[in-house]
GROMACS .gro file of C-alpha atoms in nm:
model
  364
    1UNK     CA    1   0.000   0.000   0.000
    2UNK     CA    2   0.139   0.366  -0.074
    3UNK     CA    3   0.172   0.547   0.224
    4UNK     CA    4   0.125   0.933   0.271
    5UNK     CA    5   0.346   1.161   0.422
    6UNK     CA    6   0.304   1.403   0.692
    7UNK     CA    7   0.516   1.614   0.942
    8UNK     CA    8   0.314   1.447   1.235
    9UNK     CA    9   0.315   1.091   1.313
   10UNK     CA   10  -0.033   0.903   1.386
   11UNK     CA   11   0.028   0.686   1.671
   12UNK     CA   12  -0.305   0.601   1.778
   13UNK     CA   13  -0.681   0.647   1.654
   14UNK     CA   14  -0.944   0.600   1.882
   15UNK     CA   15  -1.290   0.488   1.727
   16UNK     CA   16  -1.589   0.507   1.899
   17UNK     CA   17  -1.758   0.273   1.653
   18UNK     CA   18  -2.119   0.299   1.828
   19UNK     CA   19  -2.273   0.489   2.069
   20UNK     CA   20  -2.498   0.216   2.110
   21UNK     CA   21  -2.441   0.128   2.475
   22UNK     CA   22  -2.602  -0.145   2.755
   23UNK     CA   23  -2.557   0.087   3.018
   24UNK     CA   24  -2.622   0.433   3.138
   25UNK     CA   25  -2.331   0.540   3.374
   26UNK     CA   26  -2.291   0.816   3.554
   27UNK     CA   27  -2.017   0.957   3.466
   28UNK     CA   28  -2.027   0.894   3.108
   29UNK     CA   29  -1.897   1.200   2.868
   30UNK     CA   30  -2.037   1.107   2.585
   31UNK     CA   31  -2.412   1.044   2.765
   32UNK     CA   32  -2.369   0.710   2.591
   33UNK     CA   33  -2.688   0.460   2.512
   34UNK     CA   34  -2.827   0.453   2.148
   35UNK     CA   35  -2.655   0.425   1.826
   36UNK     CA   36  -2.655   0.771   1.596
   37UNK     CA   37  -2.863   0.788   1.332
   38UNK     CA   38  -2.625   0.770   1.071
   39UNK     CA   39  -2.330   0.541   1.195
   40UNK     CA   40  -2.051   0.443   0.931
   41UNK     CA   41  -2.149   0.161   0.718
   42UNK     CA   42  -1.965  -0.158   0.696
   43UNK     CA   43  -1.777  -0.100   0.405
   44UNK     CA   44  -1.758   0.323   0.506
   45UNK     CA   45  -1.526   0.132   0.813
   46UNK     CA   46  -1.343  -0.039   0.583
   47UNK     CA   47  -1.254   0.269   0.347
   48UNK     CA   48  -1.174   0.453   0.681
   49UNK     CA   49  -0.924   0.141   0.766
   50UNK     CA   50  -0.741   0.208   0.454
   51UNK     CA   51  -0.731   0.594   0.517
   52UNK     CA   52  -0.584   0.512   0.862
   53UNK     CA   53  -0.305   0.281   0.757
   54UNK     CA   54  -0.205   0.535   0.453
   55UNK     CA   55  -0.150   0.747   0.733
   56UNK     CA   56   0.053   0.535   0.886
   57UNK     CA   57  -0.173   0.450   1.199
   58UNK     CA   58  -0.012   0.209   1.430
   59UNK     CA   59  -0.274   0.141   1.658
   60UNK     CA   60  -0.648   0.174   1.623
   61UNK     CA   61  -0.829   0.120   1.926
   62UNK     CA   62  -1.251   0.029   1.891
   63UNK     CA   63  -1.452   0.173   2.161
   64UNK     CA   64  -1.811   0.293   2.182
   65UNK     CA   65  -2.025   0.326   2.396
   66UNK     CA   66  -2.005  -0.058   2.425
   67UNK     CA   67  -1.860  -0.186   2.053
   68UNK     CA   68  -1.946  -0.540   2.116
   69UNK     CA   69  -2.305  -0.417   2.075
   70UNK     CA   70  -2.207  -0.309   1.674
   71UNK     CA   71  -2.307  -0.647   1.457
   72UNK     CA   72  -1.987  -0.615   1.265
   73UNK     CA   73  -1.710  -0.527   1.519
   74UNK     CA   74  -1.499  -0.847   1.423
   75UNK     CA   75  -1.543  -0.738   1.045
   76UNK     CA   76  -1.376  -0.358   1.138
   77UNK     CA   77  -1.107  -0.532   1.399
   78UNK     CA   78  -1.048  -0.807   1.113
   79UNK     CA   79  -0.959  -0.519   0.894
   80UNK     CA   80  -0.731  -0.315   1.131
   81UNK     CA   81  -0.520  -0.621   1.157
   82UNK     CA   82  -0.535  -0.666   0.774
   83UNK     CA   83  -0.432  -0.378   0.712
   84UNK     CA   84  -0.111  -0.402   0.962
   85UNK     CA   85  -0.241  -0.183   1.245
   86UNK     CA   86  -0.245  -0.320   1.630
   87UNK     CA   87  -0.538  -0.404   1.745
   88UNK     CA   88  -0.690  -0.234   2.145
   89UNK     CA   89  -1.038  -0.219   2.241
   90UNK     CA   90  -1.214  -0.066   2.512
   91UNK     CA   91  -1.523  -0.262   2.681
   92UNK     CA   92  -1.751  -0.245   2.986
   93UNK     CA   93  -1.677  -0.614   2.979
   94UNK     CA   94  -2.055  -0.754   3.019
   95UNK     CA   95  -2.043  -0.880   2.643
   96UNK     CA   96  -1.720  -1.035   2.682
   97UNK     CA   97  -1.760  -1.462   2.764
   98UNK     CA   98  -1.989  -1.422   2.393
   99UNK     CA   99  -1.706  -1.254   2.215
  100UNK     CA  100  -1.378  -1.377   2.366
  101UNK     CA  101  -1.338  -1.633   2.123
  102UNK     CA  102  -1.325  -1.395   1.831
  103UNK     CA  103  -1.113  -1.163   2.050
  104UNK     CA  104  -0.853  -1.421   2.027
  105UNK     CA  105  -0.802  -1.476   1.689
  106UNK     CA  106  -0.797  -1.110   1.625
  107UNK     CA  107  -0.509  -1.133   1.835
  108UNK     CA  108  -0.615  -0.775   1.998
  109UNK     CA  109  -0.329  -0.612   2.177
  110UNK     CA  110  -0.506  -0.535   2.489
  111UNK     CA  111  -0.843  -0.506   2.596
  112UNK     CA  112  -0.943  -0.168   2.810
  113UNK     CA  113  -1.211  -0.261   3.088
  114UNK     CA  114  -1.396   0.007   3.267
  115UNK     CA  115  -1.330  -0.052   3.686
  116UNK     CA  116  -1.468   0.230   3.878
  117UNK     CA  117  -1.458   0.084   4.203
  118UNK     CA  118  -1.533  -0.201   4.419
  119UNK     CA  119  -1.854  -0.427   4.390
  120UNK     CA  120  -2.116  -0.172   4.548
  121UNK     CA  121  -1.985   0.185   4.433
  122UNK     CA  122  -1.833   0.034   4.077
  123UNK     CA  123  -2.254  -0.148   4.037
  124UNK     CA  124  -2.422   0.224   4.142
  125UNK     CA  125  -2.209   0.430   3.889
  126UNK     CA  126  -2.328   0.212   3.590
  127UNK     CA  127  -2.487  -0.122   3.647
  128UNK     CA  128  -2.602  -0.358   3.883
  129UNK     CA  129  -2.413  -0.681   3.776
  130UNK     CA  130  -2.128  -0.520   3.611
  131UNK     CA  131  -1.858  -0.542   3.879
  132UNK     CA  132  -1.884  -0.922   3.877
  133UNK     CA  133  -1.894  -0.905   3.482
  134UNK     CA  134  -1.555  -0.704   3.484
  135UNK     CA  135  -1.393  -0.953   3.685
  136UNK     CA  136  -1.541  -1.293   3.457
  137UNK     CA  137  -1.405  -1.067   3.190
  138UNK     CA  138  -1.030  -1.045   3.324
  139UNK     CA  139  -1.031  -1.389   3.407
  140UNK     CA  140  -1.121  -1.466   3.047
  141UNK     CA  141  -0.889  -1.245   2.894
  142UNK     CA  142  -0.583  -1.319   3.114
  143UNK     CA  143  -0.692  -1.704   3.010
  144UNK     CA  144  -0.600  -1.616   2.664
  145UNK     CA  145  -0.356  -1.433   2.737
  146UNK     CA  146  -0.458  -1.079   2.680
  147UNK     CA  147  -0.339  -0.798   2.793
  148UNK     CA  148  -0.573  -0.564   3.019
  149UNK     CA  149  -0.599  -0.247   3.138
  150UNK     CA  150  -0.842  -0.137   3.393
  151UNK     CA  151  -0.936   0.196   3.357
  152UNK     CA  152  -1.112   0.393   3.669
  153UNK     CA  153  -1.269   0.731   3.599
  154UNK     CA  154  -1.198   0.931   3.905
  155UNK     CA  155  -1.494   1.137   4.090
  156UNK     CA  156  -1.513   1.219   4.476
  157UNK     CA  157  -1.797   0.922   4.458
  158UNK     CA  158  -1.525   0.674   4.425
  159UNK     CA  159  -1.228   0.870   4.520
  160UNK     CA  160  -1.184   0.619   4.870
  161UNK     CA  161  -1.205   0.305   4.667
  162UNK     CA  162  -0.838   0.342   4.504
  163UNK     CA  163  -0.676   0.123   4.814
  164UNK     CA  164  -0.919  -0.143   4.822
  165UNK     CA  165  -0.901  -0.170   4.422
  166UNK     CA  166  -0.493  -0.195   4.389
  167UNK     CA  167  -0.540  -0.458   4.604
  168UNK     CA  168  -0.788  -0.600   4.439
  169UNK     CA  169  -0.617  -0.575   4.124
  170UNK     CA  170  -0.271  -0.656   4.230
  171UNK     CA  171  -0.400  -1.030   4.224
  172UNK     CA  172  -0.531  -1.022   3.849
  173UNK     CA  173  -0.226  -0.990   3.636
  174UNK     CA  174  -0.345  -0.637   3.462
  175UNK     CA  175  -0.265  -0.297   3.398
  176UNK     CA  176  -0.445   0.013   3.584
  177UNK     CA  177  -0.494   0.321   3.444
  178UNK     CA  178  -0.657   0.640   3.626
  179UNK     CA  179  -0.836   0.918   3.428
  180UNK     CA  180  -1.024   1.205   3.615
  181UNK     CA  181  -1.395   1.250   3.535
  182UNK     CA  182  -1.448   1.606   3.365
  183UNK     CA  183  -1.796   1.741   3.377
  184UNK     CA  184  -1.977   1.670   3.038
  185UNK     CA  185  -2.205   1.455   2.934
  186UNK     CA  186  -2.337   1.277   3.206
  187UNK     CA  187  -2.109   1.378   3.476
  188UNK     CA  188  -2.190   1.610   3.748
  189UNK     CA  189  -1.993   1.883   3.840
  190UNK     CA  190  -2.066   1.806   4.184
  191UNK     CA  191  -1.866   1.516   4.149
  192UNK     CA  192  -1.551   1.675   4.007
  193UNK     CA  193  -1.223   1.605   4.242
  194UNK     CA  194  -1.042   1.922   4.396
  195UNK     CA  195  -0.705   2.020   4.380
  196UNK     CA  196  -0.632   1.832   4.676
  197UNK     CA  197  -0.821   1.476   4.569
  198UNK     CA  198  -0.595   1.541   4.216
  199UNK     CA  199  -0.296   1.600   4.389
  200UNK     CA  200  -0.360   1.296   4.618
  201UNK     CA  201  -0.431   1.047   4.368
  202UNK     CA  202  -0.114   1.206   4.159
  203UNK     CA  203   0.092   1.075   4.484
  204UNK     CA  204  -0.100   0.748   4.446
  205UNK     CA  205  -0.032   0.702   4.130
  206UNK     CA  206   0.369   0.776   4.149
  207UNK     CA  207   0.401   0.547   4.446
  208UNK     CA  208   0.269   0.267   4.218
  209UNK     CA  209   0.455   0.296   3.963
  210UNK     CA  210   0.676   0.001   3.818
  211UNK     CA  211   0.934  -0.026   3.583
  212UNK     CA  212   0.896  -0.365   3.425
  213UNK     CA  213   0.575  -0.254   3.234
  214UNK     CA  214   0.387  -0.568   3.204
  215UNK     CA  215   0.544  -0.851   3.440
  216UNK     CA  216   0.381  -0.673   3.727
  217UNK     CA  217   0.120  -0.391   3.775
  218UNK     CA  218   0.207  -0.080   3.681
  219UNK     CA  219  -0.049   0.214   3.782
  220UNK     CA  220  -0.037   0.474   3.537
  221UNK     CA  221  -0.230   0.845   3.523
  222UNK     CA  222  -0.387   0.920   3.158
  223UNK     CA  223  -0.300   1.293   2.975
  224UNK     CA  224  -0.465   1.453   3.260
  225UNK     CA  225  -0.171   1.350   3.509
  226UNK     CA  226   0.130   1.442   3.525
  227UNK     CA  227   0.293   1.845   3.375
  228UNK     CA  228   0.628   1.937   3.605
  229UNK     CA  229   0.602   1.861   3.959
  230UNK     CA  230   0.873   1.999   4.183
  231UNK     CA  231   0.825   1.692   4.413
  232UNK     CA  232   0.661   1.357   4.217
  233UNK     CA  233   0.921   1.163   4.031
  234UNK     CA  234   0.715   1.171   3.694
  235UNK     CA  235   0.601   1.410   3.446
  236UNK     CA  236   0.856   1.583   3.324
  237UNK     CA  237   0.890   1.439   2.992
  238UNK     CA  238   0.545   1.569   2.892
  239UNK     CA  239   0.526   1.758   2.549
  240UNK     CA  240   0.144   1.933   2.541
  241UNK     CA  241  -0.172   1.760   2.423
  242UNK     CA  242  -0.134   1.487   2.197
  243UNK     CA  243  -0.439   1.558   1.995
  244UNK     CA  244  -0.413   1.612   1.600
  245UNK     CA  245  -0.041   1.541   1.721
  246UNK     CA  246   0.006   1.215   1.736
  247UNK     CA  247  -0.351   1.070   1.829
  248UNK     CA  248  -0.707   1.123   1.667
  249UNK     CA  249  -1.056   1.064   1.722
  250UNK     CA  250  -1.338   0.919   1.533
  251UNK     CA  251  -1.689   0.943   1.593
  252UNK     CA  252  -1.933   0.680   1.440
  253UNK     CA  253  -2.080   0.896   1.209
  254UNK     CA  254  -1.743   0.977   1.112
  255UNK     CA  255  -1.624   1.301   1.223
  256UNK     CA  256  -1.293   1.347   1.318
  257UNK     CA  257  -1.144   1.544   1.640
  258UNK     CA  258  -0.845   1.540   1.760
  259UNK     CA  259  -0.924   1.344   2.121
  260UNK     CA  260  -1.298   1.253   2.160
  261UNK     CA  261  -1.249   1.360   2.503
  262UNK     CA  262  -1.320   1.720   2.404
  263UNK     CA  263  -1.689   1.642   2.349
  264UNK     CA  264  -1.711   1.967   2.130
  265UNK     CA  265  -1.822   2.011   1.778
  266UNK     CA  266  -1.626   2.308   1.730
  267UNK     CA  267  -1.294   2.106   1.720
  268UNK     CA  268  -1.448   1.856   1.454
  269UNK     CA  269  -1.224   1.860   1.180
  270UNK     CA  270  -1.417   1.697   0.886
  271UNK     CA  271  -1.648   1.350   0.826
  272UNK     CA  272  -1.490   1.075   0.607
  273UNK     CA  273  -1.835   1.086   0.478
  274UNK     CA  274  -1.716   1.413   0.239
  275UNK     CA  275  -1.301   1.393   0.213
  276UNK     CA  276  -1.072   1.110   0.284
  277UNK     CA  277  -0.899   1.058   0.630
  278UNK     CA  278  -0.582   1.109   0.522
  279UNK     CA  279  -0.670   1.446   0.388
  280UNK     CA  280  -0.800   1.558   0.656
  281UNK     CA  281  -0.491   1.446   0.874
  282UNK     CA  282  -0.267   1.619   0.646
  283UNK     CA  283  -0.465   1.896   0.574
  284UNK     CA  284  -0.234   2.254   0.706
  285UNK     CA  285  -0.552   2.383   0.893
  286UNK     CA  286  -0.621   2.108   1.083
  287UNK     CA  287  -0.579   2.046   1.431
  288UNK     CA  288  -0.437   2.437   1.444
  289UNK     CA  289  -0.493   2.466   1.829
  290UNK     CA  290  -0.206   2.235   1.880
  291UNK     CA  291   0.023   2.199   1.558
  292UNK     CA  292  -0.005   2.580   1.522
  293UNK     CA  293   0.032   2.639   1.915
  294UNK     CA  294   0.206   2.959   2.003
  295UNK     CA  295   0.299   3.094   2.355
  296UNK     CA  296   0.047   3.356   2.361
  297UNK     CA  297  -0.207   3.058   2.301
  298UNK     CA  298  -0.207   2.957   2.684
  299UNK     CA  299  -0.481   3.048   2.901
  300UNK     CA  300  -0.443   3.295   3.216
  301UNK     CA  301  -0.345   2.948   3.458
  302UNK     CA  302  -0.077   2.886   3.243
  303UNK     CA  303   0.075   3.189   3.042
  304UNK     CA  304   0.329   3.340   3.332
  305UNK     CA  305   0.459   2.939   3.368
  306UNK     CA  306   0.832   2.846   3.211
  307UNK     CA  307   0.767   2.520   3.093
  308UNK     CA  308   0.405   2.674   2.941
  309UNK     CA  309   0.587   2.630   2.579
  310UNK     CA  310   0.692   2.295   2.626
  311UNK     CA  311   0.343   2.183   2.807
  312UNK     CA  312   0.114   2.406   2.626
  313UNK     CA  313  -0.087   2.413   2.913
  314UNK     CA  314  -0.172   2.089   2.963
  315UNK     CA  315  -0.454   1.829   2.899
  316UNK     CA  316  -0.708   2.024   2.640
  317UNK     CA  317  -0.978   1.785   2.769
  318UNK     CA  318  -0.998   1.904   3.112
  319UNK     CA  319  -0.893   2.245   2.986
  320UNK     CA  320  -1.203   2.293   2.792
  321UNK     CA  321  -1.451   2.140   2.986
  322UNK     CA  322  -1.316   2.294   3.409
  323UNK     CA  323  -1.194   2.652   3.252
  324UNK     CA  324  -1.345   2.676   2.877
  325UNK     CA  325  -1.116   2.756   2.693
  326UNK     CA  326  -0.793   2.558   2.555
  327UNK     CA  327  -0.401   2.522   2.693
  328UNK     CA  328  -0.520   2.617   3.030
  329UNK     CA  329  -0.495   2.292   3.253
  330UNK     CA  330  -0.671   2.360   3.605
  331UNK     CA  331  -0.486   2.058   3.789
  332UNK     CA  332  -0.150   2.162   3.718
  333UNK     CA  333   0.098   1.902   3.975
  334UNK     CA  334   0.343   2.236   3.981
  335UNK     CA  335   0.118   2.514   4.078
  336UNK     CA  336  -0.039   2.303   4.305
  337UNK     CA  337   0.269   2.266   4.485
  338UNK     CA  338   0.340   2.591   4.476
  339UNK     CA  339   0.052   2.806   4.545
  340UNK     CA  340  -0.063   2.497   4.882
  341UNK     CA  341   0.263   2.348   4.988
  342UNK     CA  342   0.524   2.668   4.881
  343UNK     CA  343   0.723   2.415   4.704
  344UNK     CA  344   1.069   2.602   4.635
  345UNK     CA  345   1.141   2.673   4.238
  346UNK     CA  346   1.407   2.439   4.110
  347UNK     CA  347   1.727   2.657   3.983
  348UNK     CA  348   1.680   2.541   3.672
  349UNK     CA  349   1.341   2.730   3.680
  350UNK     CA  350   1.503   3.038   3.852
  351UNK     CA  351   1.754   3.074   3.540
  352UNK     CA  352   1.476   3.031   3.321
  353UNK     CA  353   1.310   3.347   3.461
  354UNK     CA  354   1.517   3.507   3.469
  355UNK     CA  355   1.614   3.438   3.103
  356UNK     CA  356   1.296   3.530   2.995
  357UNK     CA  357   1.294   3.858   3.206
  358UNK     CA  358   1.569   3.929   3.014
  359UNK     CA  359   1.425   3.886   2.699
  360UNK     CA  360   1.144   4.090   2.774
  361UNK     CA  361   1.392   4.400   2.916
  362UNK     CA  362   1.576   4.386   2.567
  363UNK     CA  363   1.267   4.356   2.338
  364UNK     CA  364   1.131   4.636   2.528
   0.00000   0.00000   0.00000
């Protein structure tokens, strides 16, 4: 197949390939439960496949709502892996003992399983039932040996449960991954965490981390963690919001956004239905809030801050959604630390201010 060039490199494309969904949680951002009107066909699927792997797409990961519920989810995955492309899906794992067969020959690179607590708070938030389907779903996978990754959406309604779930999970031979509820959809913002809750399960997280990736458990944060502490041992390697970057998502009537996260239509970029996917992705205007990001871009939280070029301001998800407007990341680990704890400035930091200072005396 001919591949396409671009000056940004498509790591990962994640397809919500129904809305169609067989619960009703909570928390849900995308207020998930029947299928659009006009989903992508079959063979629409297949035609964005090809557009994905002529962008060089490594990993396309099927989502939905609940995808299992789509009739021809194996036909889409079956394509993916045709067409060279890993293989990830994410599942509330109640459909999974009918499908695990076909799983396994797809020879999916991990399976994401929503976990949002133990049996009684994880059952309220979206199902009664689904806590004991999640685990008959791990022990299913891990029998074929599939990778999985819990995933736990963080509110102040399960905030307490992230002891009693590491050790739950520490048993199971999985992954863990923590992303913090943001208030759209179906999620209250009474349930948002604070600054203190963030900064709290931020320690959690770093205490858990291990090395060896996938011999043991590691506990990882999602794009919302993370952005320069002074104190945590993690996240300073973090280069600003991946989306249109180096990850893309696809709605299942086929728009495209750069993270579907940002639950906007205003950062839809075009439908497959009316240009290709890989003009889109290499279209110069797309995606400008973060391949045409400029200093002066960053929101009031994050403008006076030295690293704010190399962040740009954080996760644009949360950004959007707590402040409204982009590069403006309301959890920041550093000015947490900071502006509650009068964590001292690096001299690294110092030398940077005073570099810019400078700058600013000269240009003036």
């Amino acid at each position: 197949m001919i591949t396409h060039q671009t000056n940004f490199n498509l790591d990962c494309a994640i397809w919500e390939i129904t809305l169609a969904c067989n619960m009703n949680c909570k928390h849900c951002g995308s207020s998930a439960g029947s299928a659009r009107a006009r989903e992508l066909s079959t063979q629409e699927s297949y035609t964005l496949c090809e557009g994905l792997a002529a962008a060089n797409c490594q990993t396309v990961c099927l989502m939905g709502g609940e995808p299992f519920l789509r009739e021809d989810w194996d036909l889409i995955a079956g394509c993916v892996k045709d067409l060279g492309m890993n293989l990830a899906f994410v599942s509330n794992g109640i459909l999974i003992p009918k499908v695990i067969d076909k799983i396994a020959r797809l020879d999916a690179n991990v399976v994401g399983l929503s976990l949002d607590g133990m049996k009684n708070v994880h059952d309220s938030i979206r199902k009664e039932g689904s806590f004991d389907a999640v685990m008959r779903a791990i022990e299913l996978l891990r029998q074929k040996d599939i990778q999985v990754t819990i995933i736990t959406t963080l509110t102040k309604t399960n905030f307490h449960e992230l002891l009693p779930l590491r050790e739950l999970l520490s048993t199971k031979g999985v992954n863990w991954q923590i992303q913090v509820g943001s208030p759209i959809g179906n999620c209250d913002q009474s349930v948002i965490i604070n600054d203190e809750d963030y900064y709290a399960s931020a320690m959690f997280i770093s205490s858990n981390q291990i090395k060896n990736k996938f011999s043991h458990m590691p506990v990882v944060g999602a794009h919302c963690y993370g952005f320069y502490s002074h104190l945590l041992p993690f996240g300073r390697k973090w280069t600003g919001c991946t989306a249109g970057i180096s990850t893309i998502g696809i709605t299942s009537d086929g728009s495209i956004v750069g993270c579907l996260s940002m639950g906007n239509n205003q950062f839809f970029e075009g439908n497959v239905r009316d240009r290709n996917f890989i003009d889109i992705w290499e279209d110069p205007n797309s995606f400008t809030y973060n391949r045409k990001f400029a200093r002066q871009d960053l929101g009031e939280l994050c403008r006076d801050c030295v690293y704010g070029k190399i962040c740009k301001g954080g996760c644009n998800s949360l950004s959007q959604h707590m402040t409204a407007r982009l590069h403006n990341f309301p959890f920041c680990l550093k000015r947490i630390e900071e502006e509650k704890f009068h964590a001292k400035i690096p001299l690294r930091e110092k030398l940077a201010k005073k570099r810019n200072t400078h700058s600013k005396e000269v240009i003036q």
